[in-house]
Coordinates of C-alpha atoms (C1' of nucleotides) in Angstrom, one line a residue:
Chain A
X1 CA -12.1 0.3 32.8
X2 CA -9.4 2.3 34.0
X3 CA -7.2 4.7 33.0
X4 CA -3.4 4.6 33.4
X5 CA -1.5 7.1 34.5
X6 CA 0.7 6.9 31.4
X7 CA -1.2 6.6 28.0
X8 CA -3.8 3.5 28.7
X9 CA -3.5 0.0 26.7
X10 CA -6.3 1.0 23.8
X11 CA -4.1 4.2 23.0
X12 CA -0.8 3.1 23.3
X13 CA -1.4 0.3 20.7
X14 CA -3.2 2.5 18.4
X15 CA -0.4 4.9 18.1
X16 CA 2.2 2.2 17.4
X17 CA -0.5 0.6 14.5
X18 CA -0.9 3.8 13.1
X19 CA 3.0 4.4 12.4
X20 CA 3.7 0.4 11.7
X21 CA 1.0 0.7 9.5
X22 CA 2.0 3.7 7.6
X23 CA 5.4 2.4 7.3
X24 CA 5.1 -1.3 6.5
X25 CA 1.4 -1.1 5.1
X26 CA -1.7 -3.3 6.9
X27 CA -0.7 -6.2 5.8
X28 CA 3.2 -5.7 6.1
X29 CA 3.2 -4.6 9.8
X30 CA 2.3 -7.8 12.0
X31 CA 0.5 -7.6 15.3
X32 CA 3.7 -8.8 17.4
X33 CA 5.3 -5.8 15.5
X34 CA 2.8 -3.3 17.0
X35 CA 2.1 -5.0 20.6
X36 CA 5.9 -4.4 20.9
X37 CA 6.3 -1.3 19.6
X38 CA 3.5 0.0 21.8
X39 CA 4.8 -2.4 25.1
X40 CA 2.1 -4.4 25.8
X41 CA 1.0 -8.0 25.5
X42 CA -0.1 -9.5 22.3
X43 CA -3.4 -10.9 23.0
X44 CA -4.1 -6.8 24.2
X45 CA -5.2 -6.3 20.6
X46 CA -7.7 -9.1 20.0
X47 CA -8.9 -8.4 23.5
X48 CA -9.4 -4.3 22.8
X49 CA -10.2 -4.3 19.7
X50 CA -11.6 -8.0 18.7
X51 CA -9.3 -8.2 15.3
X52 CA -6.6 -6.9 13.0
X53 CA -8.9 -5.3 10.9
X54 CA -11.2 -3.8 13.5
X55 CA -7.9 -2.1 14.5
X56 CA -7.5 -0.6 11.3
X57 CA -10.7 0.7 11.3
X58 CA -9.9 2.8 14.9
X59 CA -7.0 3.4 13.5
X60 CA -8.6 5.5 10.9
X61 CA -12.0 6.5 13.2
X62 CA -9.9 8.0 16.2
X63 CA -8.6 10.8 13.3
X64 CA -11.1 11.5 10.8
X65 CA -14.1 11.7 13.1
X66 CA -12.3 15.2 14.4
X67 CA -11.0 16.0 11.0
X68 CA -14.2 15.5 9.4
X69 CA -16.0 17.6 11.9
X70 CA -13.4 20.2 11.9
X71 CA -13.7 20.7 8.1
X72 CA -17.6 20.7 8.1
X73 CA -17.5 23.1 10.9
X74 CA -15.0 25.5 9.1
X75 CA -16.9 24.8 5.4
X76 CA -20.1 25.5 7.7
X77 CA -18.8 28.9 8.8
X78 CA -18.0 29.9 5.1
X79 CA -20.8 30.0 3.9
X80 CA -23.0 31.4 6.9
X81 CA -20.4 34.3 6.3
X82 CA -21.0 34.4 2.9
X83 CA -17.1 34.7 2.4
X84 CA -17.1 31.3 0.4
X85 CA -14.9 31.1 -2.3
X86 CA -12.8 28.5 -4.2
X87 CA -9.6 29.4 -2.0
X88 CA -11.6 29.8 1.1
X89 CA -13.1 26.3 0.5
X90 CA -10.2 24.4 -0.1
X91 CA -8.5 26.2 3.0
X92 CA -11.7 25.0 4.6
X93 CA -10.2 21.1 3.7
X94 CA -6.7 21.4 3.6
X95 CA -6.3 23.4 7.1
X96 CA -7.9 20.4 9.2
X97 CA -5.3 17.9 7.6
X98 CA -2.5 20.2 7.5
X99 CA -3.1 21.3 11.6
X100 CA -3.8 16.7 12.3
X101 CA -0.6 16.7 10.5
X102 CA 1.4 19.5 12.7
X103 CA -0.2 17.8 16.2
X104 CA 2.7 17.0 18.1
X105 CA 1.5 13.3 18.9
X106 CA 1.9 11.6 15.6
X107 CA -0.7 13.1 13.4
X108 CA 1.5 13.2 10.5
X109 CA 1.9 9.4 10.0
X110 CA -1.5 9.1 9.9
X111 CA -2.0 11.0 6.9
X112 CA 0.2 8.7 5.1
X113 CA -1.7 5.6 6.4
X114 CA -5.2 7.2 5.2
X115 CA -3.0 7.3 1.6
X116 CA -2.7 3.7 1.8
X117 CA -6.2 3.2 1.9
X118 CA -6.4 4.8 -1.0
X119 CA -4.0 2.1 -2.5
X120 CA -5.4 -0.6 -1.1
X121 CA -8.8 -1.6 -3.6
X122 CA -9.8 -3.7 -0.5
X123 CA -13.7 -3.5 -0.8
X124 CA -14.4 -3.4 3.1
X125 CA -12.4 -0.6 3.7
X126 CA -13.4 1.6 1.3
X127 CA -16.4 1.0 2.2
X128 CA -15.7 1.4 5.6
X129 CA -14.6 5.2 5.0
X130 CA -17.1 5.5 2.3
X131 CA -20.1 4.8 4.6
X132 CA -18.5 6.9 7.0
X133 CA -17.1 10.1 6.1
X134 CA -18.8 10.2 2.5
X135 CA -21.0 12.8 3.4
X136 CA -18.0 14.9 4.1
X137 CA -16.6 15.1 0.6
X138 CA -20.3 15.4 -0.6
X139 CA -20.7 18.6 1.3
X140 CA -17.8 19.7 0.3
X141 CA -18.4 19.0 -3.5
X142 CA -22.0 20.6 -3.6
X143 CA -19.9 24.1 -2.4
X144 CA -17.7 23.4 -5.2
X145 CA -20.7 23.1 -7.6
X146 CA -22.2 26.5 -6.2
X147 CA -19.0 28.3 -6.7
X148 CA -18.4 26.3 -10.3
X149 CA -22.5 26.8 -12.1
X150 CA -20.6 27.2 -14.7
X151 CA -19.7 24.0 -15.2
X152 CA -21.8 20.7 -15.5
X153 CA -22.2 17.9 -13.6
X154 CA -18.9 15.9 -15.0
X155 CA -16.9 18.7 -15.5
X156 CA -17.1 19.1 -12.0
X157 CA -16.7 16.1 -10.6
X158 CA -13.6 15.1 -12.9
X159 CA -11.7 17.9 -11.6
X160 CA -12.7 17.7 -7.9
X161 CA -12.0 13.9 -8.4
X162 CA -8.0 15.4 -9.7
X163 CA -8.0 17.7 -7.0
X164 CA -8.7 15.3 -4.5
X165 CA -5.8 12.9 -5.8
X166 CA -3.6 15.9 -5.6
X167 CA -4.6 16.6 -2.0
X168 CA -4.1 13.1 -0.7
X169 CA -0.3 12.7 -2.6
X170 CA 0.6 15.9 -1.1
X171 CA -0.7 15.7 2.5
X172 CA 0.7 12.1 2.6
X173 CA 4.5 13.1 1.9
X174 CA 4.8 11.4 -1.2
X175 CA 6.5 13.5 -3.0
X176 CA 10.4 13.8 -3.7
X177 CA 10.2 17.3 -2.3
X178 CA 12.7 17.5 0.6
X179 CA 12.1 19.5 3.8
X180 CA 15.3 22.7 3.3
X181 CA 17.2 22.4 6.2
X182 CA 16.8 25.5 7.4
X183 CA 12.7 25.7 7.5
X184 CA 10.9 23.8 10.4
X185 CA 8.5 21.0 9.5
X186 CA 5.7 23.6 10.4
X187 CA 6.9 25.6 7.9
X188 CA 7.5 23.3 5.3
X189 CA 3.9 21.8 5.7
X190 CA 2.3 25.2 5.9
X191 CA 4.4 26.2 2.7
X192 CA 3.0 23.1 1.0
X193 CA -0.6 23.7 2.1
X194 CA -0.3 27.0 0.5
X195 CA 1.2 25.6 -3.1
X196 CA -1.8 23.3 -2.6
X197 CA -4.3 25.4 -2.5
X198 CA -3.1 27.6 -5.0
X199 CA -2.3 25.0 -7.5
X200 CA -5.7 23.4 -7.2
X201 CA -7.5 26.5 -7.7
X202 CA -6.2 27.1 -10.8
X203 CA -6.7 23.9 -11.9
X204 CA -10.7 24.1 -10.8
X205 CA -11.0 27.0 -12.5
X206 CA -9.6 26.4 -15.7
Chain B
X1 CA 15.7 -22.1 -22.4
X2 CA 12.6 -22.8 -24.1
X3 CA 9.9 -21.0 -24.9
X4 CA 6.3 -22.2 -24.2
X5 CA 3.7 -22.6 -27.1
X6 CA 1.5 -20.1 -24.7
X7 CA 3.4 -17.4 -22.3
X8 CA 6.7 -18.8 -21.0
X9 CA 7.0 -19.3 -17.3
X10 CA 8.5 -16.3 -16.5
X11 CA 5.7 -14.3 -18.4
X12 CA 2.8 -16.1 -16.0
X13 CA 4.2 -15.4 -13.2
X14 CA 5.0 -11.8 -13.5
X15 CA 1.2 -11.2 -15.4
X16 CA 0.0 -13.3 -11.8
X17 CA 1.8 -11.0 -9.3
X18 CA 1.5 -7.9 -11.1
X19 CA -2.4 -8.3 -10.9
X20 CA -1.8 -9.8 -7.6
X21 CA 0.4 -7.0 -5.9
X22 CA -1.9 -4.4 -7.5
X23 CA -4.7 -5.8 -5.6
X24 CA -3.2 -7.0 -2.0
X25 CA 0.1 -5.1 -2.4
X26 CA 3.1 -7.1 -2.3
X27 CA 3.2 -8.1 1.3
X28 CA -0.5 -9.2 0.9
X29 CA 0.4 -11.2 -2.1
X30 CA 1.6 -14.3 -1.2
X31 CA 4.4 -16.6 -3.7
X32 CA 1.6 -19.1 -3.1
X33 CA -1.5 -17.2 -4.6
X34 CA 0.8 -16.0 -7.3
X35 CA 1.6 -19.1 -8.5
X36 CA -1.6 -20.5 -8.3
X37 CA -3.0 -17.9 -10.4
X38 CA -0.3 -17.9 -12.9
X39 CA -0.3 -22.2 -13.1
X40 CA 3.0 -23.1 -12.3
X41 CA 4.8 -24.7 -9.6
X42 CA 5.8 -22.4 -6.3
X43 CA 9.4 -23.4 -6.4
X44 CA 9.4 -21.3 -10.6
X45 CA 9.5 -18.1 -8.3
X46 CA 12.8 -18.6 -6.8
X47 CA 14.1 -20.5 -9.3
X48 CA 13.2 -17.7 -12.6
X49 CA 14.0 -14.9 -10.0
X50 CA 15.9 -15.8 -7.1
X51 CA 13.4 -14.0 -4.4
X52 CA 10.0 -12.4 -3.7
X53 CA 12.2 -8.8 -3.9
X54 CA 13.9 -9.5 -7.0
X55 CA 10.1 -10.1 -8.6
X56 CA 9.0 -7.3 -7.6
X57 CA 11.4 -5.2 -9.1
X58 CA 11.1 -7.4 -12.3
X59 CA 7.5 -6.6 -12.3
X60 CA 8.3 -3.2 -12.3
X61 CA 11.2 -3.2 -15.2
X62 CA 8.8 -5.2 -17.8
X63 CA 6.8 -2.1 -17.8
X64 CA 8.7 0.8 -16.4
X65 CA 11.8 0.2 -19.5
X66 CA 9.4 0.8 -22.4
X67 CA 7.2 3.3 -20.6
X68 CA 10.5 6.1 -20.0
X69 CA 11.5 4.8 -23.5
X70 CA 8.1 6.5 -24.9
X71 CA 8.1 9.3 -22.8
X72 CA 11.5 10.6 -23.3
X73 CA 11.4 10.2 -27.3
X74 CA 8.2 11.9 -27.0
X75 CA 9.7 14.6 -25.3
X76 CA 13.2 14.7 -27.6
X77 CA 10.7 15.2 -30.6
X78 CA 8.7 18.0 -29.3
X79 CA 11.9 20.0 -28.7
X80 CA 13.1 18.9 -31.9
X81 CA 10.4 20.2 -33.6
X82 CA 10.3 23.5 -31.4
X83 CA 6.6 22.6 -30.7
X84 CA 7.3 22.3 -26.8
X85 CA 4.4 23.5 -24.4
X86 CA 3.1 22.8 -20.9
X87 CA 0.0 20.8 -22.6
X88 CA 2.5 19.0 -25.5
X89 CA 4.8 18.4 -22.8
X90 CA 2.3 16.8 -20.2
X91 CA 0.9 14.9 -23.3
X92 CA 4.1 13.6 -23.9
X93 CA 4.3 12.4 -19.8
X94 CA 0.8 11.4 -20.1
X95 CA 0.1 9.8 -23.3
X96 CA 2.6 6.7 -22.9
X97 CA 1.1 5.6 -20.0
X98 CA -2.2 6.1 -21.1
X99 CA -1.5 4.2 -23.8
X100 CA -0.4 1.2 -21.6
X101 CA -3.0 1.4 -19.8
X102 CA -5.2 0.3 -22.5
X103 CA -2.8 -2.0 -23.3
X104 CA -5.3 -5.4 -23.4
X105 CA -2.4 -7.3 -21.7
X106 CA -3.1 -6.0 -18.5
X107 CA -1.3 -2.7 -18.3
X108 CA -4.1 -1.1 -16.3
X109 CA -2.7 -3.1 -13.5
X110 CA 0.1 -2.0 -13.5
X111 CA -0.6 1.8 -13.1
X112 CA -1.9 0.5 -9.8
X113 CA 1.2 -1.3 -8.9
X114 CA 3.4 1.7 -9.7
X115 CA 1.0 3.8 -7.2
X116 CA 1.9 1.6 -4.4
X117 CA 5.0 2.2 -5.3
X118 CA 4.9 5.6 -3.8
X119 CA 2.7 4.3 -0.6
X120 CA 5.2 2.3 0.4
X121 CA 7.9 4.3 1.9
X122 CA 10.1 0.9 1.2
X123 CA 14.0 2.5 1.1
X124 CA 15.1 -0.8 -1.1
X125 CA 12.4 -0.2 -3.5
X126 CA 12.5 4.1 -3.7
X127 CA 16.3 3.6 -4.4
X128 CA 15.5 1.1 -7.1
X129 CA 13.0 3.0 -9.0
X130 CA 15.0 6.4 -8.0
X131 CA 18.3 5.0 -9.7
X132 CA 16.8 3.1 -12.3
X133 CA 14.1 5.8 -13.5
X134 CA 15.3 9.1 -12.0
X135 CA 15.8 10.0 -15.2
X136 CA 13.0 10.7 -16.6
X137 CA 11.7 12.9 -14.1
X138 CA 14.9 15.1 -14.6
X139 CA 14.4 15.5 -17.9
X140 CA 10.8 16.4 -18.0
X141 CA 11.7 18.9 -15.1
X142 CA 14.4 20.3 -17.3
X143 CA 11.5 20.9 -20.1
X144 CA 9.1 22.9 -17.4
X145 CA 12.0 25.0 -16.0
X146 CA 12.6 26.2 -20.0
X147 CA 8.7 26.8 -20.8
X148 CA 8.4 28.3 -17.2
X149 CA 11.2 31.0 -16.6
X150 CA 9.3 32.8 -14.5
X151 CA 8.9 30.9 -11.8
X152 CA 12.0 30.3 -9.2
X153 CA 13.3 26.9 -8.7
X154 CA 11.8 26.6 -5.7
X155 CA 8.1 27.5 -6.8
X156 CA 8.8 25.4 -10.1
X157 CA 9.7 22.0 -8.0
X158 CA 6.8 22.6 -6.0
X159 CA 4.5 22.5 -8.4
X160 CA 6.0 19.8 -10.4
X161 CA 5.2 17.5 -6.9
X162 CA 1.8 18.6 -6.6
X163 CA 1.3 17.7 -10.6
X164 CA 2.8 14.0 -10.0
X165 CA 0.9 12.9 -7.7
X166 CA -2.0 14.6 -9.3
X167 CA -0.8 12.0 -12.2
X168 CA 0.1 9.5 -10.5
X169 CA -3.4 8.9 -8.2
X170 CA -5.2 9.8 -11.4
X171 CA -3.8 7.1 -13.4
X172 CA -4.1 4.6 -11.0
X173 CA -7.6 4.8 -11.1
X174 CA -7.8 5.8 -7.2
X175 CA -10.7 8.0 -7.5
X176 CA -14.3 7.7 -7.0
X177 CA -15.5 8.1 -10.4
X178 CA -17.1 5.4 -12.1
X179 CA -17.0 4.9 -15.8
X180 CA -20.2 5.7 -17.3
X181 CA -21.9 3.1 -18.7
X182 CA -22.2 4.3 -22.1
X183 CA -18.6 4.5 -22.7
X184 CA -15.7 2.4 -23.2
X185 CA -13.0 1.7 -21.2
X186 CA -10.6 3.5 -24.0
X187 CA -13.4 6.6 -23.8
X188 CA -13.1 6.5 -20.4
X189 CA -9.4 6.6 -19.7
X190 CA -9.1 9.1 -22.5
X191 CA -11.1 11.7 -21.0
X192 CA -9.9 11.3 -18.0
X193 CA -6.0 12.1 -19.8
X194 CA -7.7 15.0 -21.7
X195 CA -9.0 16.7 -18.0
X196 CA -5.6 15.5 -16.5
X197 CA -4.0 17.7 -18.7
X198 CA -5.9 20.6 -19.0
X199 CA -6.1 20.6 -14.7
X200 CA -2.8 20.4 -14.4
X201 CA -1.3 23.0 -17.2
X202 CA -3.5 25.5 -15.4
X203 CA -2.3 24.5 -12.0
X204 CA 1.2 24.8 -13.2
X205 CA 1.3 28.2 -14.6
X206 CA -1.1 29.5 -12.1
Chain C
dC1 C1' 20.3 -42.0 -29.8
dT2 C1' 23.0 -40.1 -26.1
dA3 C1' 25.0 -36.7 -22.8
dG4 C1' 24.1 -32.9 -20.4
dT5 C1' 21.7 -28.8 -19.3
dA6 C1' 17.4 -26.4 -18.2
dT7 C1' 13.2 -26.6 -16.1
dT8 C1' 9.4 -28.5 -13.3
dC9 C1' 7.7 -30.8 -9.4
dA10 C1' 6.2 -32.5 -4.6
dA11 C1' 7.8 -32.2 -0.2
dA12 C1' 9.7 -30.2 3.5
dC13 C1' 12.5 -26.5 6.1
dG14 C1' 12.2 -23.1 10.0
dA15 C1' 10.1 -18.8 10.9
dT16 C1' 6.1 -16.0 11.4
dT17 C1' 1.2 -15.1 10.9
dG18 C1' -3.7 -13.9 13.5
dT19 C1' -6.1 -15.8 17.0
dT20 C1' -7.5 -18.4 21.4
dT21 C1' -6.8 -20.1 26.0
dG22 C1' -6.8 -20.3 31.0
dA23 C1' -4.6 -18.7 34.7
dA24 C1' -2.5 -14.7 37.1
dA25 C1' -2.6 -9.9 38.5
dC26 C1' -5.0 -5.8 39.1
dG27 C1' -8.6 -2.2 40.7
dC28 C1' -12.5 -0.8 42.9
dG29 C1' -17.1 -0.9 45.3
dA30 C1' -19.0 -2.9 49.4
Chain D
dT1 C1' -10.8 -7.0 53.9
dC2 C1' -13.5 -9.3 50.7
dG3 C1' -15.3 -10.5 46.3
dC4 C1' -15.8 -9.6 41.5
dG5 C1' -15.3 -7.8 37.0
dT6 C1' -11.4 -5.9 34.1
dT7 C1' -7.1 -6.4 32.3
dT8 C1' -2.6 -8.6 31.5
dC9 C1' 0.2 -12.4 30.6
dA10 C1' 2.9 -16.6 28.8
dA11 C1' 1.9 -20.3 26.1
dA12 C1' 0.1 -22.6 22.5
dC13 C1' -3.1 -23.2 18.3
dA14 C1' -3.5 -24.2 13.3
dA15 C1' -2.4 -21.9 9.1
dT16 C1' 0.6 -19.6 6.1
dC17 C1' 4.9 -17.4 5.0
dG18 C1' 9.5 -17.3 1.7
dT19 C1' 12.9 -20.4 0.7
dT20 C1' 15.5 -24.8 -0.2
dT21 C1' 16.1 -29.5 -1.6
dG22 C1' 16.7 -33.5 -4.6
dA23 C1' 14.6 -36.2 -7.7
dA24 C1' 11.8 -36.4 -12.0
dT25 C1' 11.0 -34.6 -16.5
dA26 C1' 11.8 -31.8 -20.8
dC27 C1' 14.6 -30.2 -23.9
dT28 C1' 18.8 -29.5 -27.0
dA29 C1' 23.5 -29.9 -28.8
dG30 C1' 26.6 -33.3 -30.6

DNA sequence: CTAGTATTCAAACGATTGTTTGAAACGCGA
DNA sequence: TCGCGTTTCAAACAATCGTTTGAATACTAG
């Protein structure tokens, strides 16, 4: 294996998956789409990668294995602080997306593409996630439940379940919300994140 | 044109792809799996519609025409009666679709459908549903602005995003909770309107 | 019953899909 | 420089895509 000098083979096609697939969807953006979007032969991805949908599994591993470890870390650092609280905890969340989202080298797009997993009710994929990043949103949810006793079981997981939704429309750019033309994308993503938090805060502990 | 003793052709096919697109999305759903499901010939497509694009759109005006119907004249007769509040006002949003989503004839598909909607970033199809059911939106924004003065426009549009997509991946049955086995469907999606609401009011006049 | 329209049907169109092949080109240790 | 494993490449595979065609059938107005 080597490495070119420019971005290598493996990379250059998952970049160009990862914003063919957030714009035309998995099964809307076709592999001669992305092998030419990315500049390299066809049969690279079924030699790299084995399949189409082992590709959309990098697609999603190369992110949210940093993500999720990012989040864990910060949620970790809460509460050996003891400074855990409902805002710190979403912050805790919504910062890791919101600084994948700012990184120069496409990281917003992928948000959008992790979206239209949520769309897609195909079984192997959300099983996929589900199998591996989980535990993620578990962790997360027991914190929720420590700063929430007051509330039981289904209370609880009803609204984080809401939250969640709201997280995922937001961070994905769904929304009819334009960027003002004077504020950077920084700060209209940052400004967002902020709403975010705030918003679901309330709504957690209503 | 005739109508069949059953559904008419037109009606098959659009039942077929709107359970079809809600499942693959509507590159994933072929004209050919669509009208095997639905029992009629593959040439009915072009032939009752004219293209693959013009039935999806269809799909979406069989449901989308009643739907803003319900909403808006629930909205007209809670400021008609002066009874106007965040909760009556999301009621009004929410209810109608809540209602077809229980709708036995297949309208819990379609909630799905309308969330891919928003996944794809399809310009053709955001114009369509922009121009066709902008509308409604406005008009519920209109009703928020009044019962939240307070808030600047900015702040107010914010939030509004933030409580759509809350809505909108809520209703679409995205999220990881399972019905409990105890209850019905109805009980189920019921609840889940009753916690929509009350997440979102507080979220909004946080 | 007949004329004429509306609908259904099997078949085929060219284009595009994911995947496979075998040879050519490359890169590096010996 | 040689040999060998890695990677790239053009070409082709069968399968499927949306759409069109023209004939067969179903229906309705006169």
């Amino acid at each position: 294996m080597q490495q070119s000098a420019q971005f290598s083979t493996r990379q250059r096609i998952l970049g160009a998956a990862e914003e063919l697939f957030a714009e035309r969807g998995f099964a809307g953006a076709s592999l001669r789409q992305v092998t030419a979007a990315a500049k390299v032969n066809l049969a690279a991805v079924n030699y790299h990668f084995g399949s189409k949908d082992n590709l959309i599994e990098e697609v999603f591993r190369r992110r949210l294995d940093e993500l999720s470890r990012r989040r864990l870390e910060r949620l970790a650092r809460l509460e050996a602080s003891g400074t855990a609280s409902l805002e710190t905890v979403l912050d805790a969340f919504i910062t890791p997306a919101l600084e994948l989202s700012l990184d120069r080298r496409g990281g917003s797009v992928f948000m959008r593409v992790l979206a239209r997993a949520f769309a897609e009710h195909n079984n192997n994929l959300r099983k996929f996630l589900s199998d591996n990043y989980g535990h993620v949103l578990k962790e997360f949810a027991a914190a929720f439940a420590r700063l929430l006793p007051h509330l039981d079981k289904d209370e609880l997981y009803w609204r984080l379940d809401i939250a969640v939704g709201a997280l995922t429309y937001a961070m994905a750019d769904f929304g009819m919300i334009q960027r003002r033309s004077g504020d950077s994308e920084r700060a209209h993503r940052e400004l967002m994140a902020r709403h975010l938090i705030h918003f679901t805060a309330a709504g957690l502990k209503a």
